[in-house]
mmCIF file of N, CA and C in Angstrom:
data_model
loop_
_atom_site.group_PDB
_atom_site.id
_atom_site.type_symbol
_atom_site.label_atom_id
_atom_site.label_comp_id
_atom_site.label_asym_id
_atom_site.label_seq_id
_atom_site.Cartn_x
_atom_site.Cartn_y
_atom_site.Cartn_z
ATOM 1 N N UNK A 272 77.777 109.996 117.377
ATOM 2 C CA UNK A 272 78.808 109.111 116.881
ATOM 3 C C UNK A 272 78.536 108.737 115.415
ATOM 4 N N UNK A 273 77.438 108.228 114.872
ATOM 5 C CA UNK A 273 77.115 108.000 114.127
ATOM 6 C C UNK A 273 75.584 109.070 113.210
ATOM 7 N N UNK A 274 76.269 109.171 112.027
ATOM 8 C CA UNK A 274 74.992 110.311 110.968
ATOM 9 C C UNK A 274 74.792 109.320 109.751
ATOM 10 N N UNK A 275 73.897 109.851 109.514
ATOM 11 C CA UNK A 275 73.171 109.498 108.181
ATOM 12 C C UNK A 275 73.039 110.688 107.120
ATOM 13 N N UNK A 276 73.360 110.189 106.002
ATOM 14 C CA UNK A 276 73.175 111.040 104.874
ATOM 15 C C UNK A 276 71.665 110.425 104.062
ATOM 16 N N UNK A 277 70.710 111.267 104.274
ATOM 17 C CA UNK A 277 69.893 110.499 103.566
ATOM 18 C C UNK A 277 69.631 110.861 102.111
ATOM 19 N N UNK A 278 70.436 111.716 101.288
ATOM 20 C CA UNK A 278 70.217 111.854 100.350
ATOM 21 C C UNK A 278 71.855 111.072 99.416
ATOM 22 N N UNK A 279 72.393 110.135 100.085
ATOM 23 C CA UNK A 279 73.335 109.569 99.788
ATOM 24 C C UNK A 279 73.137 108.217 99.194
ATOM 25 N N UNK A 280 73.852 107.891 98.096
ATOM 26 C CA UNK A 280 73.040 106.702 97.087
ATOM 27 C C UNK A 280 73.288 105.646 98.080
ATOM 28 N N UNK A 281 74.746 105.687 99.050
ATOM 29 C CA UNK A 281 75.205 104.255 99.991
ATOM 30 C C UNK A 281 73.973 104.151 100.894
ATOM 31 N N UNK A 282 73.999 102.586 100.547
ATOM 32 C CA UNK A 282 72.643 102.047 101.980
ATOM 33 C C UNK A 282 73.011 102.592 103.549
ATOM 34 N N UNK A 283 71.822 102.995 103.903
ATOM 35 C CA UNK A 283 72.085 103.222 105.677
ATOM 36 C C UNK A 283 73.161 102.089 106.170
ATOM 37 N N UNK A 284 72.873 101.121 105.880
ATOM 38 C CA UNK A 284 73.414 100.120 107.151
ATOM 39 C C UNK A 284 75.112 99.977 106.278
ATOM 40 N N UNK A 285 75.231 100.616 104.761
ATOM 41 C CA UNK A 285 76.517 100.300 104.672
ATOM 42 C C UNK A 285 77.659 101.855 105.246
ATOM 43 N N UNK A 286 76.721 102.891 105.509
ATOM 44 C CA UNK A 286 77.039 104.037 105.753
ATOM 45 C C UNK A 286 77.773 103.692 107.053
ATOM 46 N N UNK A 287 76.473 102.927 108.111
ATOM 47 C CA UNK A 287 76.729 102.934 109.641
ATOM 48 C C UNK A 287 78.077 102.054 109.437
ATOM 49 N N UNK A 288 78.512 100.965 108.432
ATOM 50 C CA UNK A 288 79.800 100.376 108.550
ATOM 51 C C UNK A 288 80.675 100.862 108.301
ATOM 52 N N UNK A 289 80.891 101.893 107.375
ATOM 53 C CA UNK A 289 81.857 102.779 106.821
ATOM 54 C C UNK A 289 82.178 103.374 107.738
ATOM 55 N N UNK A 290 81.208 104.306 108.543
ATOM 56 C CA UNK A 290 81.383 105.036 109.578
ATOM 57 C C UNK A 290 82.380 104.212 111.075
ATOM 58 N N UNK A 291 82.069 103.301 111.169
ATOM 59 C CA UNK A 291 82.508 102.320 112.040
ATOM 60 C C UNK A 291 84.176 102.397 111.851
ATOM 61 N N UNK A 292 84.200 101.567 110.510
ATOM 62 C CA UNK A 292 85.552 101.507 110.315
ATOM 63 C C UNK A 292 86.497 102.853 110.552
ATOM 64 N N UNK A 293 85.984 104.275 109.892
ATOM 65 C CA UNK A 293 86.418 105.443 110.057
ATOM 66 C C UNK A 293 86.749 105.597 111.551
ATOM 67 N N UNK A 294 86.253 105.135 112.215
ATOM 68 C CA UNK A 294 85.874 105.565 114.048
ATOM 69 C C UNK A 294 87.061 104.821 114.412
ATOM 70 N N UNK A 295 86.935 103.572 113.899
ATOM 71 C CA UNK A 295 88.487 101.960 114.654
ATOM 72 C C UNK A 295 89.083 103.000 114.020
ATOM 73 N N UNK A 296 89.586 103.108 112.529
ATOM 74 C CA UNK A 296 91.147 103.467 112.595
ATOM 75 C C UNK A 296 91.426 104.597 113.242
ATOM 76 N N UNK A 297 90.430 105.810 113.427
ATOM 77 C CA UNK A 297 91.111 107.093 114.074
ATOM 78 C C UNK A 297 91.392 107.055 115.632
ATOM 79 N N UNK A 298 90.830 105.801 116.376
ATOM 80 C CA UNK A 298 91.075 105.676 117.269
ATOM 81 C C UNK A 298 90.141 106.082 118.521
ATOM 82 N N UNK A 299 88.940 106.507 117.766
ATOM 83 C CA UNK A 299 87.692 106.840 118.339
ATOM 84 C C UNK A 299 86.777 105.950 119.299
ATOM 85 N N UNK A 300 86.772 104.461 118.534
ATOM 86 C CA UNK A 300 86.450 103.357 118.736
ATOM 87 C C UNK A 300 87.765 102.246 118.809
ATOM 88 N N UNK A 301 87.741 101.934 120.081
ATOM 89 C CA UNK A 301 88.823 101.019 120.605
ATOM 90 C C UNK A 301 88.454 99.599 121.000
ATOM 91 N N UNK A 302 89.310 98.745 121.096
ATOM 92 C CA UNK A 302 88.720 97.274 121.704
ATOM 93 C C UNK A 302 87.973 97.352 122.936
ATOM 94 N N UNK A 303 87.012 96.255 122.825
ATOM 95 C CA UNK A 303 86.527 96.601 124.027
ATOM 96 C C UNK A 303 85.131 97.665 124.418
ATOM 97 N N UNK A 304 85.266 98.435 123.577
ATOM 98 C CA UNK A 304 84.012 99.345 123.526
ATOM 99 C C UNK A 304 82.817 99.387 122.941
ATOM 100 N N UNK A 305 81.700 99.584 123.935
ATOM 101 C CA UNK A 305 80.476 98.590 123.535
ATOM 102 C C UNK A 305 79.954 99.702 122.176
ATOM 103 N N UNK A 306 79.175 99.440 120.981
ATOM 104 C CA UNK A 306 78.458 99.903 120.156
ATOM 105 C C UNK A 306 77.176 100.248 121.119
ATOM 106 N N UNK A 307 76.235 101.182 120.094
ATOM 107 C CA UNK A 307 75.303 102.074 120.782
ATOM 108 C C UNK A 307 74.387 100.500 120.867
ATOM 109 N N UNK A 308 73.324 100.162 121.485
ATOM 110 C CA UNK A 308 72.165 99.846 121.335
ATOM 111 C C UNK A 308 71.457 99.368 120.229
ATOM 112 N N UNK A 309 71.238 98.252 119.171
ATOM 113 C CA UNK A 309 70.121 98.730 118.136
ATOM 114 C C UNK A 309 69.180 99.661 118.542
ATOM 115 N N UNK A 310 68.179 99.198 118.883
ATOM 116 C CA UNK A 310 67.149 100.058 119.508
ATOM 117 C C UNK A 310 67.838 101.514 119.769
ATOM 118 N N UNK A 311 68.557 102.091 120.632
ATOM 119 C CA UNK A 311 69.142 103.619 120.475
ATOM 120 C C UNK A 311 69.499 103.783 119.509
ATOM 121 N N UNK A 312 70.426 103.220 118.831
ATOM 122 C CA UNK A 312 70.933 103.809 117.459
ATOM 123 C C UNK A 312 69.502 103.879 116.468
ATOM 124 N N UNK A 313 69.005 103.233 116.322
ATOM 125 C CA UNK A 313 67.489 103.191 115.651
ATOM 126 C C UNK A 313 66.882 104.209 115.658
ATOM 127 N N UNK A 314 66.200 104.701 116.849
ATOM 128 C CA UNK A 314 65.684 105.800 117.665
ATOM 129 C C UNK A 314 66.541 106.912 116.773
ATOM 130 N N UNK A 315 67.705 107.172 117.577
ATOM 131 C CA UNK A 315 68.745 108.116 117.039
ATOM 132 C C UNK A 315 68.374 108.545 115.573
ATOM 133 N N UNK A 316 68.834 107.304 114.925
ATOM 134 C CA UNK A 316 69.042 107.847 113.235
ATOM 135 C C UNK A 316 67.853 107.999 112.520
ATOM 136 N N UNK A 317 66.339 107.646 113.466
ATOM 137 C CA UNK A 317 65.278 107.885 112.429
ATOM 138 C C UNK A 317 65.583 106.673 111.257
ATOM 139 N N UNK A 318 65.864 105.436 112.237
ATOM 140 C CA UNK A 318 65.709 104.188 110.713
ATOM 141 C C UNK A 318 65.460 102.723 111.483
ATOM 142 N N UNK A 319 65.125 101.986 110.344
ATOM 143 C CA UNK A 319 64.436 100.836 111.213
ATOM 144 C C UNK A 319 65.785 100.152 111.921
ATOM 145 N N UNK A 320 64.916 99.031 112.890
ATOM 146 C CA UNK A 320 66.087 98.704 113.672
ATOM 147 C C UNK A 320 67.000 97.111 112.763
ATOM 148 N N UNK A 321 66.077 96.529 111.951
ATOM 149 C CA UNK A 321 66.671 96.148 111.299
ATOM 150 C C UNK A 321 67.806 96.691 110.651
ATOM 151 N N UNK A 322 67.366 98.076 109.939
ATOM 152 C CA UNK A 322 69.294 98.131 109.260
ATOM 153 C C UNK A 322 70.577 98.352 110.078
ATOM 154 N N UNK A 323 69.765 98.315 111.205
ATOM 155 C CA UNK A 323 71.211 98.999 112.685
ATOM 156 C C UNK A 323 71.739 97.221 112.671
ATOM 157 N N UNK A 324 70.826 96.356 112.797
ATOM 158 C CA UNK A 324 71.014 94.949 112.958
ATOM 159 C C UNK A 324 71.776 94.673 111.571
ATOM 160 N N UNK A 325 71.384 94.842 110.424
ATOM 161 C CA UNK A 325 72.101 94.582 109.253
ATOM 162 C C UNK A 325 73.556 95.262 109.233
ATOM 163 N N UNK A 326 73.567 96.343 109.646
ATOM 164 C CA UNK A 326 75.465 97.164 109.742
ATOM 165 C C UNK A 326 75.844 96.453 110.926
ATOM 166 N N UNK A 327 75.249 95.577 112.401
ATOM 167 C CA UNK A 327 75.894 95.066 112.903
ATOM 168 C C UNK A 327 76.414 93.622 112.864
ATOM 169 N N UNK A 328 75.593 93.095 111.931
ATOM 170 C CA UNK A 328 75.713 91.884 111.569
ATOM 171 C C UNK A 328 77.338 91.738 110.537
ATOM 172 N N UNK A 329 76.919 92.844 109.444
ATOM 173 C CA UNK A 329 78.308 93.471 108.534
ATOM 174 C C UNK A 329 79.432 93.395 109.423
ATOM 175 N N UNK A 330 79.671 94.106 110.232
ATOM 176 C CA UNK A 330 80.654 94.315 111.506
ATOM 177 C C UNK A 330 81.043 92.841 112.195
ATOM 178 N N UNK A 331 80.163 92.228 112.228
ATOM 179 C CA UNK A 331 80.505 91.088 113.029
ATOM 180 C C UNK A 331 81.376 89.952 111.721
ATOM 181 N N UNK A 332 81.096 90.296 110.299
ATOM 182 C CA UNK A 332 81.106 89.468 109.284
ATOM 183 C C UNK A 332 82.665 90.141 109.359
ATOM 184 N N UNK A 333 82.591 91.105 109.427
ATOM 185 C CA UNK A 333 84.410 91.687 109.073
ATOM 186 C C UNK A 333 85.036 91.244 110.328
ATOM 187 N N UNK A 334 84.366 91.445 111.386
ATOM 188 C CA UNK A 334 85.720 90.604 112.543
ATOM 189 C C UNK A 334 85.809 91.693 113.528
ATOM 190 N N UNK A 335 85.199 93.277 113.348
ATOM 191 C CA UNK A 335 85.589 94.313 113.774
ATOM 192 C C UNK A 335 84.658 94.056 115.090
ATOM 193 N N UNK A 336 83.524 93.330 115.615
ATOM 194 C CA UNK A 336 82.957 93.449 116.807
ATOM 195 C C UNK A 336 82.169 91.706 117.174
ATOM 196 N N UNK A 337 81.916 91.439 118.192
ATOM 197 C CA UNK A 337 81.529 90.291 118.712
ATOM 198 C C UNK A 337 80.303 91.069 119.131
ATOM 199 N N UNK A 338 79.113 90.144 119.433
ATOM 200 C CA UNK A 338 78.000 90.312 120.199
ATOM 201 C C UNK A 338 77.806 89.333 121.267
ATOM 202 N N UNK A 339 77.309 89.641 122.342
ATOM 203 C CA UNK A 339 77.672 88.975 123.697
ATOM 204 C C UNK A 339 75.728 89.135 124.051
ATOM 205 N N UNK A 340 75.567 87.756 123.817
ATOM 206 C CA UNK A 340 73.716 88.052 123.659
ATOM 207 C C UNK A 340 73.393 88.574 125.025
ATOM 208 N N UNK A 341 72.051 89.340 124.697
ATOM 209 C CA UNK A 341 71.551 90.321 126.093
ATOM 210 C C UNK A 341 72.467 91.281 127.071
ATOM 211 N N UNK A 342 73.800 91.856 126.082
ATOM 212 C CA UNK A 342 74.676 92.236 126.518
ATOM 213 C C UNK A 342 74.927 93.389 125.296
ATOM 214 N N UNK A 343 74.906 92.761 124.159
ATOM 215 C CA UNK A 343 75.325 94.116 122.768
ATOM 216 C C UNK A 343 76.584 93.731 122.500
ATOM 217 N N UNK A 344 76.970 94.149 121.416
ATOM 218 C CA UNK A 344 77.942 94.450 120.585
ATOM 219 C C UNK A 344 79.105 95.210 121.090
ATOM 220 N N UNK A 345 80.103 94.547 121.309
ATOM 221 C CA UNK A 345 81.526 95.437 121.291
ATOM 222 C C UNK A 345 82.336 95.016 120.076
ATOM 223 N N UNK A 346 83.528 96.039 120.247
ATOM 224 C CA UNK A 346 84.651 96.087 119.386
ATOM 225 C C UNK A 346 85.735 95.076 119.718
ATOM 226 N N UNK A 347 85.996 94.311 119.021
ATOM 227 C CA UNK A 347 87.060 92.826 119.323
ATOM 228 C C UNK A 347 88.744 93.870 119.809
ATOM 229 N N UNK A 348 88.798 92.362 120.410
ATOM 230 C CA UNK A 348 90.196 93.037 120.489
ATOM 231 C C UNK A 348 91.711 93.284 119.285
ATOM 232 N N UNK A 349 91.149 92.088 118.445
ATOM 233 C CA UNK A 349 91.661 92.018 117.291
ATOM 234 C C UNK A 349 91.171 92.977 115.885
ATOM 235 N N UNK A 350 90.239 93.897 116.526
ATOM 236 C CA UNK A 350 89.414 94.263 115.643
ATOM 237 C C UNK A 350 90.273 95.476 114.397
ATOM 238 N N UNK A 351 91.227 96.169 114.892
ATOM 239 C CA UNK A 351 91.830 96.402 113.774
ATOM 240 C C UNK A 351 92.661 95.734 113.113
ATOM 241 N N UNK A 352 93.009 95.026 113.514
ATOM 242 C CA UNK A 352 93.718 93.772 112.513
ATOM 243 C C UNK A 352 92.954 93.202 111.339
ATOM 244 N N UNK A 353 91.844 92.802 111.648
ATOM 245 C CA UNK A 353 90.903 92.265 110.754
ATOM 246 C C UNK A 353 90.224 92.982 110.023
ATOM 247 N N UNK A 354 90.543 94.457 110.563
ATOM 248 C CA UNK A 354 89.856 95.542 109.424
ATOM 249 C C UNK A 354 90.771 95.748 108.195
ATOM 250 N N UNK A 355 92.783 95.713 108.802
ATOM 251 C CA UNK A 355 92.732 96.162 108.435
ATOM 252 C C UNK A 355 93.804 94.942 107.069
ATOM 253 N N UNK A 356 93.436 94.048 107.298
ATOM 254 C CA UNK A 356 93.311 92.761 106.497
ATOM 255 C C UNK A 356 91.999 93.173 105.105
ATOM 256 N N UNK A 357 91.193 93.200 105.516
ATOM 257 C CA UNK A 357 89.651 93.158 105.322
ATOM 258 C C UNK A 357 90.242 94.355 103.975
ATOM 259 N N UNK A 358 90.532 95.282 104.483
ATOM 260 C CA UNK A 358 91.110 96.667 103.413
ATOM 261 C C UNK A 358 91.722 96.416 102.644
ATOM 262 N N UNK A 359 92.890 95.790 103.118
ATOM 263 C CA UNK A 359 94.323 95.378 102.017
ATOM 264 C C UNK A 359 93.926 94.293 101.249
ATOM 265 N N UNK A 360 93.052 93.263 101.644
ATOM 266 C CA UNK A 360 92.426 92.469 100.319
ATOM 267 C C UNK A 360 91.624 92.799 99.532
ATOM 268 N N UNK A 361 90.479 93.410 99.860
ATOM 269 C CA UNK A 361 89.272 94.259 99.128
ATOM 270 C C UNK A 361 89.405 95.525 98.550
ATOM 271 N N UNK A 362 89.671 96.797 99.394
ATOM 272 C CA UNK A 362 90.135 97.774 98.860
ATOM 273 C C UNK A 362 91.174 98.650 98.362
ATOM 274 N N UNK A 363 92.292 97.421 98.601
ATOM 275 C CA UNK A 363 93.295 98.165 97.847
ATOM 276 C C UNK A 363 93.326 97.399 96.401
ATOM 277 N N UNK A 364 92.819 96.747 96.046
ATOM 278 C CA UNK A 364 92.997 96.470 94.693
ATOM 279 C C UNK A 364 91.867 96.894 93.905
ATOM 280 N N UNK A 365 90.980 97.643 94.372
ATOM 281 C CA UNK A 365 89.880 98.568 93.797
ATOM 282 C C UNK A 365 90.823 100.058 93.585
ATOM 283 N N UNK A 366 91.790 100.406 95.030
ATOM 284 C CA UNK A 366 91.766 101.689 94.817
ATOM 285 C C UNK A 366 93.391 101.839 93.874
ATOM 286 N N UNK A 367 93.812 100.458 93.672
ATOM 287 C CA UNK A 367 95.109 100.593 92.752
ATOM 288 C C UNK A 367 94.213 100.501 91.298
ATOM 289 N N UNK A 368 93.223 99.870 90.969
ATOM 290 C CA UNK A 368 92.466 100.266 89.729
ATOM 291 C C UNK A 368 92.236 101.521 89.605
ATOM 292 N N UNK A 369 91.565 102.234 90.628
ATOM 293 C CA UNK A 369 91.317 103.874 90.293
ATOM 294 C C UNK A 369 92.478 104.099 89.920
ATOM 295 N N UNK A 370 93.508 104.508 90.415
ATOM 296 C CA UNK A 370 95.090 104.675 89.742
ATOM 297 C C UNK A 370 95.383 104.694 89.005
ATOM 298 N N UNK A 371 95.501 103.211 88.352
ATOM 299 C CA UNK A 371 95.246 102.801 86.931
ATOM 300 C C UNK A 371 94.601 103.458 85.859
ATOM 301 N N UNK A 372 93.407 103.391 86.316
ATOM 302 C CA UNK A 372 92.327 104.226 85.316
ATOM 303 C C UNK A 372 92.570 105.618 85.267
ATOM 304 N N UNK A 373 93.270 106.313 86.513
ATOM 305 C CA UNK A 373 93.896 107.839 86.123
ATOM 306 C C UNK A 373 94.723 107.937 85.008
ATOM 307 N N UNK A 374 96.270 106.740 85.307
ATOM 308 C CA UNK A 374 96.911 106.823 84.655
ATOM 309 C C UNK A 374 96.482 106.657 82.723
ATOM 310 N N UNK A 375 96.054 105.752 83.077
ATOM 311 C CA UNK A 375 95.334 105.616 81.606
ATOM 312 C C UNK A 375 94.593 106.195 80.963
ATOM 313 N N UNK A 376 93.790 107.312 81.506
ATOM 314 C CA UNK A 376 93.022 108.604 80.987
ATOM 315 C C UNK A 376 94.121 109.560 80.393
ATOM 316 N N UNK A 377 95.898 109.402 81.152
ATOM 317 C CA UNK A 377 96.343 110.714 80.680
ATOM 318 C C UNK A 377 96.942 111.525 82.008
ATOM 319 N N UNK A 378 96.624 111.221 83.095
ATOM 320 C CA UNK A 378 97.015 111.442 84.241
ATOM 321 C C UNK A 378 98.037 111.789 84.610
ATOM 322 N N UNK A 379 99.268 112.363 85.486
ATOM 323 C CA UNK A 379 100.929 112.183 85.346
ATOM 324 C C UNK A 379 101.068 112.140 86.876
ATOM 325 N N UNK A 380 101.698 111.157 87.066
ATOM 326 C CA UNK A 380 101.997 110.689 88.612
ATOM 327 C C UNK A 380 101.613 111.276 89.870
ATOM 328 N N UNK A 381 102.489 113.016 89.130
ATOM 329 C CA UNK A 381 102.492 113.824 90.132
ATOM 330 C C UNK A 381 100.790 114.473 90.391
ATOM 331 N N UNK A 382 99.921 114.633 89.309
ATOM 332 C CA UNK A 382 98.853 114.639 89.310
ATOM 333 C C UNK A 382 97.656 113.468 90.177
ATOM 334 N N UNK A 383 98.138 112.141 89.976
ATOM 335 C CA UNK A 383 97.080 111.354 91.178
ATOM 336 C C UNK A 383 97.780 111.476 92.059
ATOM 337 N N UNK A 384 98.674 111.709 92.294
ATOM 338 C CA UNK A 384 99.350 111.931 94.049
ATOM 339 C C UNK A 384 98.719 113.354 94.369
ATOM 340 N N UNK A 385 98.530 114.586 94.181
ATOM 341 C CA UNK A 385 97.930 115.640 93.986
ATOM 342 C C UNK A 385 96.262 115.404 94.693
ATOM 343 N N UNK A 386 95.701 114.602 93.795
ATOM 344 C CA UNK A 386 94.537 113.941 93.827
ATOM 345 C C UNK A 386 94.185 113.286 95.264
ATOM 346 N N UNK A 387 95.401 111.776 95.458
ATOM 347 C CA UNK A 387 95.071 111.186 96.739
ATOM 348 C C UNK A 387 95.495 112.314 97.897
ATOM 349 N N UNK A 388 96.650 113.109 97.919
ATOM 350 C CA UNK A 388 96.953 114.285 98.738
ATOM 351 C C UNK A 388 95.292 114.816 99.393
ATOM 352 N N UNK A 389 94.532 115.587 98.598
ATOM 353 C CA UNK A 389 93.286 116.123 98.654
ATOM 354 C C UNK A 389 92.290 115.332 99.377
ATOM 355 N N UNK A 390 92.202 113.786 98.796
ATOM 356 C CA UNK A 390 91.755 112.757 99.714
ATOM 357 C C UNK A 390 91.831 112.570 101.133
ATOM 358 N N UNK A 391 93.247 112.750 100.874
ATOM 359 C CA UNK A 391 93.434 112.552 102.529
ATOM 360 C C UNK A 391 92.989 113.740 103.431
ATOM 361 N N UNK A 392 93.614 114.682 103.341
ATOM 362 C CA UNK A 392 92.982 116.078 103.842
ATOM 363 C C UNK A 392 91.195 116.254 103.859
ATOM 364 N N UNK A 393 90.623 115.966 103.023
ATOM 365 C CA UNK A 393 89.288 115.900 103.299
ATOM 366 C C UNK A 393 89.168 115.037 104.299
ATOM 367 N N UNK A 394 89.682 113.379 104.105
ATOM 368 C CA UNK A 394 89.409 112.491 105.299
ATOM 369 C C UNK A 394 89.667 113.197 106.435
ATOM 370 N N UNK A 395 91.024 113.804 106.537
ATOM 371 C CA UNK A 395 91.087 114.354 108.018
ATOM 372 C C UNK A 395 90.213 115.371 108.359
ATOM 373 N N UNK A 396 90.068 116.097 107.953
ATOM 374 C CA UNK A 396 88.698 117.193 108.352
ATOM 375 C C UNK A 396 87.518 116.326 108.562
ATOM 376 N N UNK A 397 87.194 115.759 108.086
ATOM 377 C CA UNK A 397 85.963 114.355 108.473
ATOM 378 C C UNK A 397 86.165 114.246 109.916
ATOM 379 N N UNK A 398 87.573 113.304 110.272
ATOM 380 C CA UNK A 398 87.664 112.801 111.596
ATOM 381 C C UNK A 398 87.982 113.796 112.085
ATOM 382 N N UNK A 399 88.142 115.000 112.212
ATOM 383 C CA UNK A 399 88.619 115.781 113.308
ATOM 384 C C UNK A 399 86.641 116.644 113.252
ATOM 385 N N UNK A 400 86.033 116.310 112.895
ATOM 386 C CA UNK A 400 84.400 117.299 112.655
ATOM 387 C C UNK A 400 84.197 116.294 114.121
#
């Protein structure tokens, strides 16, 4: 369910959140469904169990999972809602700057649409791997 890139500049535990979110929206990860284990996921990825605790703590900070002590971590039921809140305040006004900054290099409309086009298609080959 979850990989690690270890030659990737993003921190493990912000990878395991990224990854998370990727999983809620494709529909991989649904309400209700428990996350791996720290301890297994730990094991698994070859990393301490702290950073599994730090990406679940992240997760719990975005709204996307509750922890139910001596029980683990699931996915809220509200949990894409709050992701996808969490996106439209934070990252879409980062990714309307990239835009921006195309346009302003010289860019022509049809060219960053071209661009995000390619984006997306990579994303989908991601979620369908």
């Amino acid at each position: 369910m979850f990989t690690i890139d270890t030659m990737s500049r993003v921190p493990v535990y912000e990878q395991i959140v990224q990854q998370a979110e990727v999983l809620l929206l494709s529909g991989k990860l649904r309400a209700g469904d428990p996350m791996p284990s720290v301890r297994s996921l730990a094991a698994d990825l070859g990393v301490n169990p702290n950073t599994i605790q730090k990406a679940y703590g992240e997760l719990d900070h975005l709204g996307m999972t509750t922890s139910v002590p001596g029980r683990g971590s699931f996915i809220r039921e509200d949990a894409m809602d709050q992701l996808i809140a969490f996106l439209n305040e934070n990252r879409l006004p980062e990714f309307k700057n990239m835009l921006r900054g195309m346009l302003i290099a010289g860019a022509s409309v049809d060219e960053a649409l071209e661009y995000v086009r390619g984006l997306l298609v990579d994303i989908q080959k991601e979620m369908n791997e």
